């Protein structure tokens, strides 16, 4: 177990999240992908903190709080959209031209 | 109390107003315009106080610095906030008379986030302030959800979700990038990056920049802009289109010129490419638009390109002129959206045909719109001219001749679509002839914007000097 | 310890892939929970026991529950078998793979594992708490504002004009559906899965 | 009198500001305020002409306010020998223009407001001694055109023909909105070019000041000059109708309402030529000398091509508009000679053509208001029903073809003389041919419209000029003859300035 390994794992998680973000078209699934990205960031913070020291963990605490707030807002928006469209597929939610 | 609390007087005041408004509504729900006017007046008081509160200093550990830079931004954001509140009063009072307080409270939270952001010199504070600024915006974007004409609430919810997803994704990018940067440098201080040529630091910083790029709506992170502008309630779009962008640019300036200037050879090409691409894409995509708000969305992308160009000059003068540009853009764009809102309010929809014959119906509104459009286009004797001019000059001085020529050429293309809007206003005949009904608050907001745009056009010197003082806080020397 | 890390890493990565690859939203949420748990194990291996605890409590306990709630609210018609629609699959794959290649290159190039371990002062839970309330006090306060704004925003979004909240609306919808399906003599779940299968 | 120049520039603007608060319905007050603003400027110009010391020459009546010290922009006003006749010209044209458009009823307030703002800009250009302020005023003079043409203009009524007729219809070519947009965009693209050139010069002169005197004192490197001069030539020259960038001008002039056509063809195109000479040639003398072959060659093309185009038009306004292109070619030709005689001729031609074309457009507007057509083929024998108009039109035609005794003769004669003196004496030949072609088409137009058998049918009851309509023909016609017989008066002013400026160029040509 080295820093390189941990960072590769974090990078992998992040890129999987990016892939989901780009390809999934259900709002909830997009939220899940976002969670993966945030989690990857936290893992990277913690890995650096363990192997190199420094202020990684305290950053994770703040990142967690931010994530939680984002999830709350995100889900509320998803529900709102669902009420409007009876569906959460983003492609159908496309009144805007362009 | 600690010795540094007075540095946050204005921010605390803004938060206090937000809480006051919330409590007022909780215990004595007030319909009508009382809440809005109170908020606006109290914010006005805070704005006035900013000229008397003379707190300059640094918080222990250097996480927050209040200097001329912060003072300038505080005033800019407060002005945008006051105008944003003023512009919303009539709309809220008629559309959602029972649900007004939350709107103002959220707006004020966002405002507090921006004001703190300008002084943050620590990654953790920077990120949390950024989120405090963004989070309420997602909600406000969907605020008009249950009201208005048939197609509007759907658009508002969709706009909110689009803004949220791009915003959250950019936060994810920023955080991951910061993980790498903070890990490599071992400090959360923004200035701690120094000259650190390790690939991981550079990749991390590029991630961070991409995250901020989303927020300011620069190409290629601009795709949310037109959709959101079209969908969200117009008085809010007015605020959204200026204040967060100004805050995002301020952050970019802090990070790039304040923290990472040692490795400018890495990010400068990226920044310049983004600036050029924003100018090109924004101006060209605005051409075929028929919805005024989408048109202004792309125009906003183009304007960000000009601002980034001045930032790319990497000098005190360039930064000062970025600030000047942003400040004029704030007043101009607020004004444009307010006029559009006034013109479209009675029947919904913002296609260019809606404002046909506006100058016949309400000559003052039409004239104001013309002035704002000319300012966006950069025509002499309105503020936007000096803004563009200064930006191009500083970029020229920094040797970015090619981009300046490109920018000048594109500015002319920009003129075409701004004139198209002016043509609808002045030459086309609309189906109505009665004056546009506008509330007092909205008229006041438009008037204030107008005074600033024309006043700065005739006498730009005070703002130039203020911007220069502010820029000295980030970039020392000439 | 190394074996445990490899196991946790593999589980986490596999679960992450499941999150974005699966067609079933509920399973995707469960996979996310697994990925987050795996991450918590890695935290524990990284001597970040406090983080591991927080991860399990807030993430797995809170966020995932919230997600499932969200799935349920928005997917009541199709039950658990919501089709996961997907667009630009190839483009997304290219971008993600490119990004990973860039990151992996940067990680390898930076020569991270050489030199003495902790270069900077290590963090303990005590130092964590201290820096949280000393150096980062302002950020801490800002986060409290942020959470207040988030709560306020969520309430604003979820509330309807007539004053009913999302919960009562959900309840009403579920009741209506149950009544409908019973009058058709068909259990709710079966209807959902049948429709989900058709969509597939 | 203190700040005389500032008052001349400000008077129309102040009148415009007063208009802003007047109600739309107050027709007469609106017109009176406009007229007073215009008259005040004109009176100021006359005072300047009287007070200017023709023997001493140079910049006089200077005044200065600092505007943006960090860039060295200041509002510095002064008048030189070239400025005096052009101030007089502008004053005359705006006064007669306001009177000629006395009958504008559609959105009258806004019309006069924009007209006055535009004139303010024109006055400003002629008296600015700061390059940047020069540019600012130039922009003010150009921009209101968009609305003036777009709202009050008239669309082309002769149907589009020819191989590209369908395309012209598709893009509404000939429509007033098309004309307005084309004019504005072309001129603003050129403004951008001017701006770039300005900054090239400013930077090399030390980046401290835009003061023209300061810039003149700098000898710019050849490379800078060779970049800046073509930019300035095309930038300003487009407004002067330099071929092939003249295409905005016929469309714009033909679409614009009477007073705007008068101002635009009469004064605004002169801004372009003035800019090329005052900024381009004076600040970049070496480049001006080395590019003179091109400037002059294009000017010759202008003269000939404009005349031929005018000869083939069927729309009266287009004829006059193309004749402006041709006559502005004469101005540019005079400028390109780089001789005192040629420059005197160029500036004199600016004045003479301004007066003449103002008279033309005033009369065309008058005819159009009565006959409601601009197609020559439909008209004929109008001289029988409007004899005075016919006389004045004939006078303008005679000046246009350069008949001795009219101002046009003096100007063209000086230019041709200058061309013969200069380095490329063959220029005089095609230019004279152009003058001959001009004679053909103006006389033919004049004959078709005014002379011949008396009109019948709908045109039988046309009337001659009335009340305020008399002012423009009489004043402008008198000026044409006066300055045809007494060129000394203006040439004294012009000559002293031309010699001063040429002194910078002479050693290099």
mmCIF file with all atom_site columns, N, CA, C and O in Angstrom, chain B residues 34 51 68 82 117 137 149 172 187 239 241 252 329 335 338 377 401 440 444 456 475:
data_model
loop_
_atom_site.group_PDB
_atom_site.id
_atom_site.type_symbol
_atom_site.label_atom_id
_atom_site.label_alt_id
_atom_site.label_comp_id
_atom_site.label_asym_id
_atom_site.label_entity_id
_atom_site.label_seq_id
_atom_site.pdbx_PDB_ins_code
_atom_site.Cartn_x
_atom_site.Cartn_y
_atom_site.Cartn_z
_atom_site.occupancy
_atom_site.B_iso_or_equiv
_atom_site.pdbx_formal_charge
_atom_site.auth_seq_id
_atom_site.auth_comp_id
_atom_site.auth_asym_id
_atom_site.auth_atom_id
_atom_site.pdbx_PDB_model_num
ATOM 1  N N  . UNK B 1 34  ? -43.377 45.014 1.401   1.00 0.00 ? 34  UNK B N  1
ATOM 2  C CA . UNK B 1 34  ? -42.660 45.507 2.572   1.00 0.00 ? 34  UNK B CA 1
ATOM 3  C C  . UNK B 1 34  ? -41.340 44.774 2.766   1.00 0.00 ? 34  UNK B C  1
ATOM 4  O O  . UNK B 1 34  ? -40.297 45.399 3.000   1.00 0.00 ? 34  UNK B O  1
ATOM 5  N N  . UNK B 1 51  ? -18.499 52.545 3.339   1.00 0.00 ? 51  UNK B N  1
ATOM 6  C CA . UNK B 1 51  ? -17.604 53.685 3.165   1.00 0.00 ? 51  UNK B CA 1
ATOM 7  C C  . UNK B 1 51  ? -17.088 54.214 4.494   1.00 0.00 ? 51  UNK B C  1
ATOM 8  O O  . UNK B 1 51  ? -16.191 55.030 4.535   1.00 0.00 ? 51  UNK B O  1
ATOM 9  N N  . UNK B 1 68  ? -7.951  46.508 0.022   1.00 0.00 ? 68  UNK B N  1
ATOM 10 C CA . UNK B 1 68  ? -8.685  47.296 -0.981  1.00 0.00 ? 68  UNK B CA 1
ATOM 11 C C  . UNK B 1 68  ? -9.421  46.394 -1.969  1.00 0.00 ? 68  UNK B C  1
ATOM 12 O O  . UNK B 1 68  ? -10.497 46.698 -2.450  1.00 0.00 ? 68  UNK B O  1
ATOM 13 N N  . UNK B 1 82  ? -28.249 44.809 -4.100  1.00 0.00 ? 82  UNK B N  1
ATOM 14 C CA . UNK B 1 82  ? -29.327 45.786 -3.944  1.00 0.00 ? 82  UNK B CA 1
ATOM 15 C C  . UNK B 1 82  ? -30.160 45.846 -5.212  1.00 0.00 ? 82  UNK B C  1
ATOM 16 O O  . UNK B 1 82  ? -31.396 45.789 -5.177  1.00 0.00 ? 82  UNK B O  1
ATOM 17 N N  . UNK B 1 117 ? -15.774 35.505 -0.177  1.00 0.00 ? 117 UNK B N  1
ATOM 18 C CA . UNK B 1 117 ? -14.910 34.866 -1.166  1.00 0.00 ? 117 UNK B CA 1
ATOM 19 C C  . UNK B 1 117 ? -13.750 35.768 -1.577  1.00 0.00 ? 117 UNK B C  1
ATOM 20 O O  . UNK B 1 117 ? -12.613 35.316 -1.742  1.00 0.00 ? 117 UNK B O  1
ATOM 21 N N  . UNK B 1 137 ? -28.055 29.780 -5.265  1.00 0.00 ? 137 UNK B N  1
ATOM 22 C CA . UNK B 1 137 ? -28.370 30.112 -6.659  1.00 0.00 ? 137 UNK B CA 1
ATOM 23 C C  . UNK B 1 137 ? -29.127 28.974 -7.334  1.00 0.00 ? 137 UNK B C  1
ATOM 24 O O  . UNK B 1 137 ? -30.040 29.208 -8.124  1.00 0.00 ? 137 UNK B O  1
ATOM 25 N N  . UNK B 1 149 ? -46.812 31.768 -16.839 1.00 0.00 ? 149 UNK B N  1
ATOM 26 C CA . UNK B 1 149 ? -47.445 31.170 -18.002 1.00 0.00 ? 149 UNK B CA 1
ATOM 27 C C  . UNK B 1 149 ? -47.033 29.712 -18.170 1.00 0.00 ? 149 UNK B C  1
ATOM 28 O O  . UNK B 1 149 ? -46.125 29.219 -17.514 1.00 0.00 ? 149 UNK B O  1
ATOM 29 N N  . UNK B 1 172 ? -16.929 19.131 -7.763  1.00 0.00 ? 172 UNK B N  1
ATOM 30 C CA . UNK B 1 172 ? -16.202 17.876 -7.700  1.00 0.00 ? 172 UNK B CA 1
ATOM 31 C C  . UNK B 1 172 ? -14.821 18.003 -8.335  1.00 0.00 ? 172 UNK B C  1
ATOM 32 O O  . UNK B 1 172 ? -13.815 17.572 -7.756  1.00 0.00 ? 172 UNK B O  1
ATOM 33 N N  . UNK B 1 187 ? -0.025  22.521 2.329   1.00 0.00 ? 187 UNK B N  1
ATOM 34 C CA . UNK B 1 187 ? -0.615  23.667 3.012   1.00 0.00 ? 187 UNK B CA 1
ATOM 35 C C  . UNK B 1 187 ? -1.926  24.015 2.328   1.00 0.00 ? 187 UNK B C  1
ATOM 36 O O  . UNK B 1 187 ? -2.099  23.756 1.141   1.00 0.00 ? 187 UNK B O  1
ATOM 37 N N  . UNK B 1 239 ? -29.346 38.889 -11.759 1.00 0.00 ? 239 UNK B N  1
ATOM 38 C CA . UNK B 1 239 ? -28.351 38.757 -10.689 1.00 0.00 ? 239 UNK B CA 1
ATOM 39 C C  . UNK B 1 239 ? -27.348 37.656 -11.010 1.00 0.00 ? 239 UNK B C  1
ATOM 40 O O  . UNK B 1 239 ? -26.145 37.816 -10.887 1.00 0.00 ? 239 UNK B O  1
ATOM 41 N N  . UNK B 1 241 ? -26.418 36.494 -13.775 1.00 0.00 ? 241 UNK B N  1
ATOM 42 C CA . UNK B 1 241 ? -25.527 36.724 -14.910 1.00 0.00 ? 241 UNK B CA 1
ATOM 43 C C  . UNK B 1 241 ? -24.379 37.653 -14.563 1.00 0.00 ? 241 UNK B C  1
ATOM 44 O O  . UNK B 1 241 ? -23.476 37.812 -15.369 1.00 0.00 ? 241 UNK B O  1
ATOM 45 N N  . UNK B 1 252 ? -10.558 33.517 -9.680  1.00 0.00 ? 252 UNK B N  1
ATOM 46 C CA . UNK B 1 252 ? -9.519  33.182 -10.652 1.00 0.00 ? 252 UNK B CA 1
ATOM 47 C C  . UNK B 1 252 ? -8.314  34.106 -10.478 1.00 0.00 ? 252 UNK B C  1
ATOM 48 O O  . UNK B 1 252 ? -7.168  33.664 -10.540 1.00 0.00 ? 252 UNK B O  1
ATOM 49 N N  . UNK B 1 329 ? -19.853 45.665 -16.532 1.00 0.00 ? 329 UNK B N  1
ATOM 50 C CA . UNK B 1 329 ? -20.701 44.572 -17.010 1.00 0.00 ? 329 UNK B CA 1
ATOM 51 C C  . UNK B 1 329 ? -21.832 44.305 -16.018 1.00 0.00 ? 329 UNK B C  1
ATOM 52 O O  . UNK B 1 329 ? -22.968 44.032 -16.418 1.00 0.00 ? 329 UNK B O  1
ATOM 53 N N  . UNK B 1 335 ? -29.120 45.914 -16.013 1.00 0.00 ? 335 UNK B N  1
ATOM 54 C CA . UNK B 1 335 ? -30.066 46.806 -16.669 1.00 0.00 ? 335 UNK B CA 1
ATOM 55 C C  . UNK B 1 335 ? -30.761 46.133 -17.830 1.00 0.00 ? 335 UNK B C  1
ATOM 56 O O  . UNK B 1 335 ? -31.987 46.204 -17.971 1.00 0.00 ? 335 UNK B O  1
ATOM 57 N N  . UNK B 1 338 ? -33.308 43.668 -16.617 1.00 0.00 ? 338 UNK B N  1
ATOM 58 C CA . UNK B 1 338 ? -34.459 44.317 -15.992 1.00 0.00 ? 338 UNK B CA 1
ATOM 59 C C  . UNK B 1 338 ? -35.411 44.861 -17.059 1.00 0.00 ? 338 UNK B C  1
ATOM 60 O O  . UNK B 1 338 ? -36.622 44.709 -16.948 1.00 0.00 ? 338 UNK B O  1
ATOM 61 N N  . UNK B 1 377 ? -22.063 46.453 -26.412 1.00 0.00 ? 377 UNK B N  1
ATOM 62 C CA . UNK B 1 377 ? -21.361 46.404 -27.684 1.00 0.00 ? 377 UNK B CA 1
ATOM 63 C C  . UNK B 1 377 ? -20.053 47.181 -27.626 1.00 0.00 ? 377 UNK B C  1
ATOM 64 O O  . UNK B 1 377 ? -19.181 46.979 -28.464 1.00 0.00 ? 377 UNK B O  1
ATOM 65 N N  . UNK B 1 401 ? -1.189  40.703 -29.042 1.00 0.00 ? 401 UNK B N  1
ATOM 66 C CA . UNK B 1 401 ? -1.726  41.460 -30.164 1.00 0.00 ? 401 UNK B CA 1
ATOM 67 C C  . UNK B 1 401 ? -2.741  40.643 -30.964 1.00 0.00 ? 401 UNK B C  1
ATOM 68 O O  . UNK B 1 401 ? -3.806  41.123 -31.331 1.00 0.00 ? 401 UNK B O  1
ATOM 69 N N  . UNK B 1 440 ? -42.583 50.454 -9.477  1.00 0.00 ? 440 UNK B N  1
ATOM 70 C CA . UNK B 1 440 ? -41.675 51.518 -9.070  1.00 0.00 ? 440 UNK B CA 1
ATOM 71 C C  . UNK B 1 440 ? -40.277 50.963 -8.786  1.00 0.00 ? 440 UNK B C  1
ATOM 72 O O  . UNK B 1 440 ? -39.272 51.537 -9.203  1.00 0.00 ? 440 UNK B O  1
ATOM 73 N N  . UNK B 1 444 ? -36.844 51.975 -10.538 1.00 0.00 ? 444 UNK B N  1
ATOM 74 C CA . UNK B 1 444 ? -35.718 52.523 -9.781  1.00 0.00 ? 444 UNK B CA 1
ATOM 75 C C  . UNK B 1 444 ? -34.440 51.759 -10.096 1.00 0.00 ? 444 UNK B C  1
ATOM 76 O O  . UNK B 1 444 ? -33.376 52.350 -10.310 1.00 0.00 ? 444 UNK B O  1
ATOM 77 N N  . UNK B 1 456 ? -20.444 56.445 -15.922 1.00 0.00 ? 456 UNK B N  1
ATOM 78 C CA . UNK B 1 456 ? -19.102 55.903 -16.129 1.00 0.00 ? 456 UNK B CA 1
ATOM 79 C C  . UNK B 1 456 ? -18.641 56.117 -17.559 1.00 0.00 ? 456 UNK B C  1
ATOM 80 O O  . UNK B 1 456 ? -17.445 56.223 -17.823 1.00 0.00 ? 456 UNK B O  1
ATOM 81 N N  . UNK B 1 475 ? -1.724  42.129 -7.246  1.00 0.00 ? 475 UNK B N  1
ATOM 82 C CA . UNK B 1 475 ? -0.486  42.211 -8.018  1.00 0.00 ? 475 UNK B CA 1
ATOM 83 C C  . UNK B 1 475 ? 0.226   43.479 -7.614  1.00 0.00 ? 475 UNK B C  1
ATOM 84 O O  . UNK B 1 475 ? -0.304  44.570 -7.798  1.00 0.00 ? 475 UNK B O  1
#
